[in-house]
């Protein structure tokens, strides 16, 4: 499993092409970047003690502007930010299966709604322009944790 989210394109350059060359499918996790791309995150959100996101460099206020850019695109299509982000991963190829985590039934229903979202080439271009490679501030994990990930550049 490797991350594949519009905010984390670590597999795009080397891993994804190699897997495709070898005919290996990808199970993509972190499609919603641990909730950042769900559209339900805000700088005022209170987290429980010990929540991973309290120490995650990716959960900085600067990245909320990226989510707002996705929100504008999602609203224009009549879908949620989460559905747009999941649909983007689905559009990347039939060899990629997004792994979606949901703590509540309504979030699961929302995620499943992405299966009904069709993205045109213009939609994909707009999404990728809204969050170009490297636009997300901060790493996905704290520095010490990054050393244990195969999908991150070293």
JSON list of C-alpha atoms in Angstrom, two decimals:
[
{"chain": "A", "resi": 1, "resn": "UNK", "atom": "CA", "xyz": [0.00, 0.00, 0.00]},
{"chain": "A", "resi": 2, "resn": "UNK", "atom": "CA", "xyz": [1.22, 3.45, -0.83]},
{"chain": "A", "resi": 3, "resn": "UNK", "atom": "CA", "xyz": [-0.25, 6.89, -0.32]},
{"chain": "A", "resi": 4, "resn": "UNK", "atom": "CA", "xyz": [-1.97, 8.44, -3.25]},
{"chain": "A", "resi": 5, "resn": "UNK", "atom": "CA", "xyz": [-3.66, 11.69, -2.50]},
{"chain": "A", "resi": 6, "resn": "UNK", "atom": "CA", "xyz": [-3.63, 14.96, -4.34]},
{"chain": "A", "resi": 7, "resn": "UNK", "atom": "CA", "xyz": [-1.65, 16.40, -1.42]},
{"chain": "A", "resi": 8, "resn": "UNK", "atom": "CA", "xyz": [0.89, 13.54, -1.33]},
{"chain": "A", "resi": 9, "resn": "UNK", "atom": "CA", "xyz": [2.22, 12.62, -4.73]},
{"chain": "A", "resi": 10, "resn": "UNK", "atom": "CA", "xyz": [5.23, 10.64, -3.50]},
{"chain": "A", "resi": 11, "resn": "UNK", "atom": "CA", "xyz": [4.43, 7.60, -5.66]},
{"chain": "A", "resi": 12, "resn": "UNK", "atom": "CA", "xyz": [3.83, 9.44, -8.93]},
{"chain": "A", "resi": 13, "resn": "UNK", "atom": "CA", "xyz": [7.43, 9.72, -10.10]},
{"chain": "A", "resi": 14, "resn": "UNK", "atom": "CA", "xyz": [8.95, 6.28, -9.46]},
{"chain": "A", "resi": 15, "resn": "UNK", "atom": "CA", "xyz": [6.69, 3.81, -7.67]},
{"chain": "A", "resi": 16, "resn": "UNK", "atom": "CA", "xyz": [3.55, 4.13, -9.79]},
{"chain": "A", "resi": 17, "resn": "UNK", "atom": "CA", "xyz": [5.35, 3.81, -13.15]},
{"chain": "A", "resi": 18, "resn": "UNK", "atom": "CA", "xyz": [7.33, 0.79, -11.90]},
{"chain": "A", "resi": 19, "resn": "UNK", "atom": "CA", "xyz": [4.17, -0.91, -10.63]},
{"chain": "A", "resi": 20, "resn": "UNK", "atom": "CA", "xyz": [2.41, -0.26, -13.91]},
{"chain": "A", "resi": 21, "resn": "UNK", "atom": "CA", "xyz": [5.35, -1.61, -15.88]},
{"chain": "A", "resi": 22, "resn": "UNK", "atom": "CA", "xyz": [5.22, -4.79, -13.80]},
{"chain": "A", "resi": 23, "resn": "UNK", "atom": "CA", "xyz": [1.41, -5.04, -13.87]},
{"chain": "A", "resi": 24, "resn": "UNK", "atom": "CA", "xyz": [1.10, -4.50, -10.11]},
{"chain": "A", "resi": 25, "resn": "UNK", "atom": "CA", "xyz": [-1.99, -2.78, -8.74]},
{"chain": "A", "resi": 26, "resn": "UNK", "atom": "CA", "xyz": [-1.84, -0.12, -6.04]},
{"chain": "A", "resi": 27, "resn": "UNK", "atom": "CA", "xyz": [-3.87, 0.05, -2.86]},
{"chain": "A", "resi": 28, "resn": "UNK", "atom": "CA", "xyz": [-3.80, 3.73, -2.06]},
{"chain": "A", "resi": 29, "resn": "UNK", "atom": "CA", "xyz": [-4.17, 4.78, 1.55]},
{"chain": "A", "resi": 30, "resn": "UNK", "atom": "CA", "xyz": [-4.35, 8.28, 2.94]},
{"chain": "A", "resi": 31, "resn": "UNK", "atom": "CA", "xyz": [-6.56, 9.39, 0.06]},
{"chain": "A", "resi": 32, "resn": "UNK", "atom": "CA", "xyz": [-8.08, 12.10, 2.24]},
{"chain": "A", "resi": 33, "resn": "UNK", "atom": "CA", "xyz": [-4.74, 12.89, 3.92]},
{"chain": "A", "resi": 34, "resn": "UNK", "atom": "CA", "xyz": [-5.97, 11.75, 7.32]},
{"chain": "A", "resi": 35, "resn": "UNK", "atom": "CA", "xyz": [-9.03, 14.00, 7.02]},
{"chain": "A", "resi": 36, "resn": "UNK", "atom": "CA", "xyz": [-7.30, 17.13, 5.78]},
{"chain": "A", "resi": 37, "resn": "UNK", "atom": "CA", "xyz": [-8.90, 16.72, 2.34]},
{"chain": "A", "resi": 38, "resn": "UNK", "atom": "CA", "xyz": [-12.27, 15.66, 3.72]},
{"chain": "A", "resi": 39, "resn": "UNK", "atom": "CA", "xyz": [-13.58, 19.19, 3.68]},
{"chain": "A", "resi": 40, "resn": "UNK", "atom": "CA", "xyz": [-14.55, 18.78, 7.33]},
{"chain": "A", "resi": 41, "resn": "UNK", "atom": "CA", "xyz": [-11.29, 20.09, 8.77]},
{"chain": "A", "resi": 42, "resn": "UNK", "atom": "CA", "xyz": [-10.94, 23.61, 10.16]},
{"chain": "A", "resi": 43, "resn": "UNK", "atom": "CA", "xyz": [-8.32, 25.50, 12.11]},
{"chain": "A", "resi": 44, "resn": "UNK", "atom": "CA", "xyz": [-10.78, 25.74, 15.01]},
{"chain": "A", "resi": 45, "resn": "UNK", "atom": "CA", "xyz": [-11.30, 22.00, 15.26]},
{"chain": "A", "resi": 46, "resn": "UNK", "atom": "CA", "xyz": [-10.47, 20.57, 18.66]},
{"chain": "A", "resi": 47, "resn": "UNK", "atom": "CA", "xyz": [-8.57, 17.29, 18.74]},
{"chain": "A", "resi": 48, "resn": "UNK", "atom": "CA", "xyz": [-8.43, 14.71, 21.47]},
{"chain": "A", "resi": 49, "resn": "UNK", "atom": "CA", "xyz": [-5.22, 14.33, 23.42]},
{"chain": "A", "resi": 50, "resn": "UNK", "atom": "CA", "xyz": [-2.89, 11.99, 21.56]},
{"chain": "A", "resi": 51, "resn": "UNK", "atom": "CA", "xyz": [-4.54, 12.55, 18.18]},
{"chain": "A", "resi": 52, "resn": "UNK", "atom": "CA", "xyz": [-1.87, 12.05, 15.50]},
{"chain": "A", "resi": 53, "resn": "UNK", "atom": "CA", "xyz": [-2.89, 15.24, 13.73]},
{"chain": "A", "resi": 54, "resn": "UNK", "atom": "CA", "xyz": [-1.82, 17.44, 16.65]},
{"chain": "A", "resi": 55, "resn": "UNK", "atom": "CA", "xyz": [1.82, 16.74, 15.76]},
{"chain": "A", "resi": 56, "resn": "UNK", "atom": "CA", "xyz": [1.50, 16.21, 12.02]},
{"chain": "A", "resi": 57, "resn": "UNK", "atom": "CA", "xyz": [3.31, 18.88, 10.03]},
{"chain": "A", "resi": 58, "resn": "UNK", "atom": "CA", "xyz": [0.70, 18.54, 7.25]},
{"chain": "A", "resi": 59, "resn": "UNK", "atom": "CA", "xyz": [-2.07, 19.89, 9.48]},
{"chain": "A", "resi": 60, "resn": "UNK", "atom": "CA", "xyz": [-0.98, 23.49, 9.30]},
{"chain": "A", "resi": 61, "resn": "UNK", "atom": "CA", "xyz": [-3.33, 26.37, 8.63]},
{"chain": "A", "resi": 62, "resn": "UNK", "atom": "CA", "xyz": [-1.61, 27.08, 5.32]},
{"chain": "A", "resi": 63, "resn": "UNK", "atom": "CA", "xyz": [-2.99, 23.88, 3.82]},
{"chain": "A", "resi": 64, "resn": "UNK", "atom": "CA", "xyz": [-6.56, 24.93, 4.50]},
{"chain": "A", "resi": 65, "resn": "UNK", "atom": "CA", "xyz": [-6.29, 27.32, 1.54]},
{"chain": "A", "resi": 66, "resn": "UNK", "atom": "CA", "xyz": [-5.62, 24.31, -0.68]},
{"chain": "A", "resi": 67, "resn": "UNK", "atom": "CA", "xyz": [-8.72, 22.61, 0.70]},
{"chain": "A", "resi": 68, "resn": "UNK", "atom": "CA", "xyz": [-10.72, 25.78, 0.02]},
{"chain": "A", "resi": 69, "resn": "UNK", "atom": "CA", "xyz": [-9.55, 25.67, -3.60]},
{"chain": "A", "resi": 70, "resn": "UNK", "atom": "CA", "xyz": [-10.81, 22.08, -3.83]},
{"chain": "A", "resi": 71, "resn": "UNK", "atom": "CA", "xyz": [-14.05, 23.13, -2.14]},
{"chain": "A", "resi": 72, "resn": "UNK", "atom": "CA", "xyz": [-14.69, 25.68, -4.90]},
{"chain": "A", "resi": 73, "resn": "UNK", "atom": "CA", "xyz": [-14.21, 22.98, -7.55]},
{"chain": "A", "resi": 74, "resn": "UNK", "atom": "CA", "xyz": [-16.32, 20.47, -5.61]},
{"chain": "A", "resi": 75, "resn": "UNK", "atom": "CA", "xyz": [-19.19, 22.91, -5.18]},
{"chain": "A", "resi": 76, "resn": "UNK", "atom": "CA", "xyz": [-19.14, 23.67, -8.91]},
{"chain": "A", "resi": 77, "resn": "UNK", "atom": "CA", "xyz": [-19.65, 19.93, -9.55]},
{"chain": "A", "resi": 78, "resn": "UNK", "atom": "CA", "xyz": [-22.25, 19.54, -6.81]},
{"chain": "A", "resi": 79, "resn": "UNK", "atom": "CA", "xyz": [-20.10, 17.15, -4.77]},
{"chain": "A", "resi": 80, "resn": "UNK", "atom": "CA", "xyz": [-18.22, 17.30, -1.47]},
{"chain": "A", "resi": 81, "resn": "UNK", "atom": "CA", "xyz": [-14.50, 17.94, -1.12]},
{"chain": "A", "resi": 82, "resn": "UNK", "atom": "CA", "xyz": [-14.01, 14.34, 0.02]},
{"chain": "A", "resi": 83, "resn": "UNK", "atom": "CA", "xyz": [-15.86, 12.99, -3.00]},
{"chain": "A", "resi": 84, "resn": "UNK", "atom": "CA", "xyz": [-13.78, 15.15, -5.33]},
{"chain": "A", "resi": 85, "resn": "UNK", "atom": "CA", "xyz": [-10.51, 13.99, -3.73]},
{"chain": "A", "resi": 86, "resn": "UNK", "atom": "CA", "xyz": [-11.54, 10.32, -3.89]},
{"chain": "A", "resi": 87, "resn": "UNK", "atom": "CA", "xyz": [-12.80, 10.68, -7.47]},
{"chain": "A", "resi": 88, "resn": "UNK", "atom": "CA", "xyz": [-9.41, 12.17, -8.42]},
{"chain": "A", "resi": 89, "resn": "UNK", "atom": "CA", "xyz": [-7.66, 9.03, -7.15]},
{"chain": "A", "resi": 90, "resn": "UNK", "atom": "CA", "xyz": [-10.20, 6.80, -8.92]},
{"chain": "A", "resi": 91, "resn": "UNK", "atom": "CA", "xyz": [-9.55, 8.70, -12.16]},
{"chain": "A", "resi": 92, "resn": "UNK", "atom": "CA", "xyz": [-5.80, 8.03, -11.94]},
{"chain": "A", "resi": 93, "resn": "UNK", "atom": "CA", "xyz": [-6.30, 4.48, -13.23]},
{"chain": "A", "resi": 94, "resn": "UNK", "atom": "CA", "xyz": [-8.15, 1.24, -12.73]},
{"chain": "A", "resi": 95, "resn": "UNK", "atom": "CA", "xyz": [-4.98, -0.22, -11.24]},
{"chain": "A", "resi": 96, "resn": "UNK", "atom": "CA", "xyz": [-5.37, 2.05, -8.19]},
{"chain": "A", "resi": 97, "resn": "UNK", "atom": "CA", "xyz": [-7.85, 1.11, -5.48]},
{"chain": "A", "resi": 98, "resn": "UNK", "atom": "CA", "xyz": [-8.39, 3.80, -2.84]},
{"chain": "A", "resi": 99, "resn": "UNK", "atom": "CA", "xyz": [-8.59, 2.61, 0.74]},
{"chain": "A", "resi": 100, "resn": "UNK", "atom": "CA", "xyz": [-11.01, 4.85, 2.58]},
{"chain": "A", "resi": 101, "resn": "UNK", "atom": "CA", "xyz": [-11.37, 4.94, 6.33]},
{"chain": "A", "resi": 102, "resn": "UNK", "atom": "CA", "xyz": [-14.57, 6.18, 7.91]},
{"chain": "A", "resi": 103, "resn": "UNK", "atom": "CA", "xyz": [-15.41, 6.44, 11.58]},
{"chain": "A", "resi": 104, "resn": "UNK", "atom": "CA", "xyz": [-19.08, 7.23, 11.00]},
{"chain": "A", "resi": 105, "resn": "UNK", "atom": "CA", "xyz": [-21.69, 5.84, 8.61]},
{"chain": "A", "resi": 106, "resn": "UNK", "atom": "CA", "xyz": [-22.41, 9.24, 7.08]},
{"chain": "A", "resi": 107, "resn": "UNK", "atom": "CA", "xyz": [-18.73, 9.64, 6.19]},
{"chain": "A", "resi": 108, "resn": "UNK", "atom": "CA", "xyz": [-18.76, 6.19, 4.60]},
{"chain": "A", "resi": 109, "resn": "UNK", "atom": "CA", "xyz": [-21.87, 7.11, 2.59]},
{"chain": "A", "resi": 110, "resn": "UNK", "atom": "CA", "xyz": [-20.18, 10.33, 1.53]},
{"chain": "A", "resi": 111, "resn": "UNK", "atom": "CA", "xyz": [-17.05, 8.45, 0.42]},
{"chain": "A", "resi": 112, "resn": "UNK", "atom": "CA", "xyz": [-19.09, 5.91, -1.55]},
{"chain": "A", "resi": 113, "resn": "UNK", "atom": "CA", "xyz": [-20.74, 8.82, -3.36]},
{"chain": "A", "resi": 114, "resn": "UNK", "atom": "CA", "xyz": [-17.39, 9.38, -5.09]},
{"chain": "A", "resi": 115, "resn": "UNK", "atom": "CA", "xyz": [-18.12, 6.30, -7.20]},
{"chain": "A", "resi": 116, "resn": "UNK", "atom": "CA", "xyz": [-20.81, 8.36, -8.98]},
{"chain": "A", "resi": 117, "resn": "UNK", "atom": "CA", "xyz": [-18.49, 11.30, -9.72]},
{"chain": "A", "resi": 118, "resn": "UNK", "atom": "CA", "xyz": [-17.12, 11.52, -13.23]},
{"chain": "A", "resi": 119, "resn": "UNK", "atom": "CA", "xyz": [-14.19, 13.84, -13.78]},
{"chain": "A", "resi": 120, "resn": "UNK", "atom": "CA", "xyz": [-13.37, 15.24, -17.18]},
{"chain": "A", "resi": 121, "resn": "UNK", "atom": "CA", "xyz": [-9.83, 16.03, -18.30]},
{"chain": "A", "resi": 122, "resn": "UNK", "atom": "CA", "xyz": [-10.65, 19.69, -17.57]},
{"chain": "A", "resi": 123, "resn": "UNK", "atom": "CA", "xyz": [-11.77, 18.74, -14.03]},
{"chain": "A", "resi": 124, "resn": "UNK", "atom": "CA", "xyz": [-8.54, 16.80, -13.43]},
{"chain": "A", "resi": 125, "resn": "UNK", "atom": "CA", "xyz": [-6.48, 19.71, -14.74]},
{"chain": "A", "resi": 126, "resn": "UNK", "atom": "CA", "xyz": [-8.33, 22.13, -12.45]},
{"chain": "A", "resi": 127, "resn": "UNK", "atom": "CA", "xyz": [-7.80, 19.89, -9.41]},
{"chain": "A", "resi": 128, "resn": "UNK", "atom": "CA", "xyz": [-4.12, 19.46, -10.18]},
{"chain": "A", "resi": 129, "resn": "UNK", "atom": "CA", "xyz": [-3.76, 23.22, -10.72]},
{"chain": "A", "resi": 130, "resn": "UNK", "atom": "CA", "xyz": [-5.45, 23.88, -7.37]},
{"chain": "A", "resi": 131, "resn": "UNK", "atom": "CA", "xyz": [-2.97, 21.61, -5.59]},
{"chain": "A", "resi": 132, "resn": "UNK", "atom": "CA", "xyz": [0.13, 21.27, -7.77]},
{"chain": "A", "resi": 133, "resn": "UNK", "atom": "CA", "xyz": [2.94, 18.91, -6.72]},
{"chain": "A", "resi": 134, "resn": "UNK", "atom": "CA", "xyz": [4.71, 20.24, -3.66]},
{"chain": "A", "resi": 135, "resn": "UNK", "atom": "CA", "xyz": [1.99, 22.76, -2.79]},
{"chain": "A", "resi": 136, "resn": "UNK", "atom": "CA", "xyz": [1.03, 21.10, 0.49]},
{"chain": "A", "resi": 137, "resn": "UNK", "atom": "CA", "xyz": [3.05, 22.56, 3.35]},
{"chain": "A", "resi": 138, "resn": "UNK", "atom": "CA", "xyz": [4.69, 20.23, 5.81]},
{"chain": "A", "resi": 139, "resn": "UNK", "atom": "CA", "xyz": [5.52, 16.57, 5.56]},
{"chain": "A", "resi": 140, "resn": "UNK", "atom": "CA", "xyz": [2.95, 13.82, 5.96]},
{"chain": "A", "resi": 141, "resn": "UNK", "atom": "CA", "xyz": [4.64, 12.63, 9.15]},
{"chain": "A", "resi": 142, "resn": "UNK", "atom": "CA", "xyz": [7.11, 13.94, 11.67]},
{"chain": "A", "resi": 143, "resn": "UNK", "atom": "CA", "xyz": [10.75, 13.65, 10.53]},
{"chain": "A", "resi": 144, "resn": "UNK", "atom": "CA", "xyz": [11.50, 10.58, 12.65]},
{"chain": "A", "resi": 145, "resn": "UNK", "atom": "CA", "xyz": [8.55, 8.68, 11.17]},
{"chain": "A", "resi": 146, "resn": "UNK", "atom": "CA", "xyz": [9.42, 9.48, 7.55]},
{"chain": "A", "resi": 147, "resn": "UNK", "atom": "CA", "xyz": [12.51, 7.28, 7.74]},
{"chain": "A", "resi": 148, "resn": "UNK", "atom": "CA", "xyz": [10.23, 4.23, 8.04]},
{"chain": "A", "resi": 149, "resn": "UNK", "atom": "CA", "xyz": [8.21, 4.88, 4.88]},
{"chain": "A", "resi": 150, "resn": "UNK", "atom": "CA", "xyz": [9.10, 3.25, 1.58]},
{"chain": "A", "resi": 151, "resn": "UNK", "atom": "CA", "xyz": [7.04, 5.69, -0.45]},
{"chain": "A", "resi": 152, "resn": "UNK", "atom": "CA", "xyz": [8.79, 8.87, 0.62]},
{"chain": "A", "resi": 153, "resn": "UNK", "atom": "CA", "xyz": [11.89, 10.32, -0.98]},
{"chain": "A", "resi": 154, "resn": "UNK", "atom": "CA", "xyz": [14.96, 10.13, 1.18]}
]
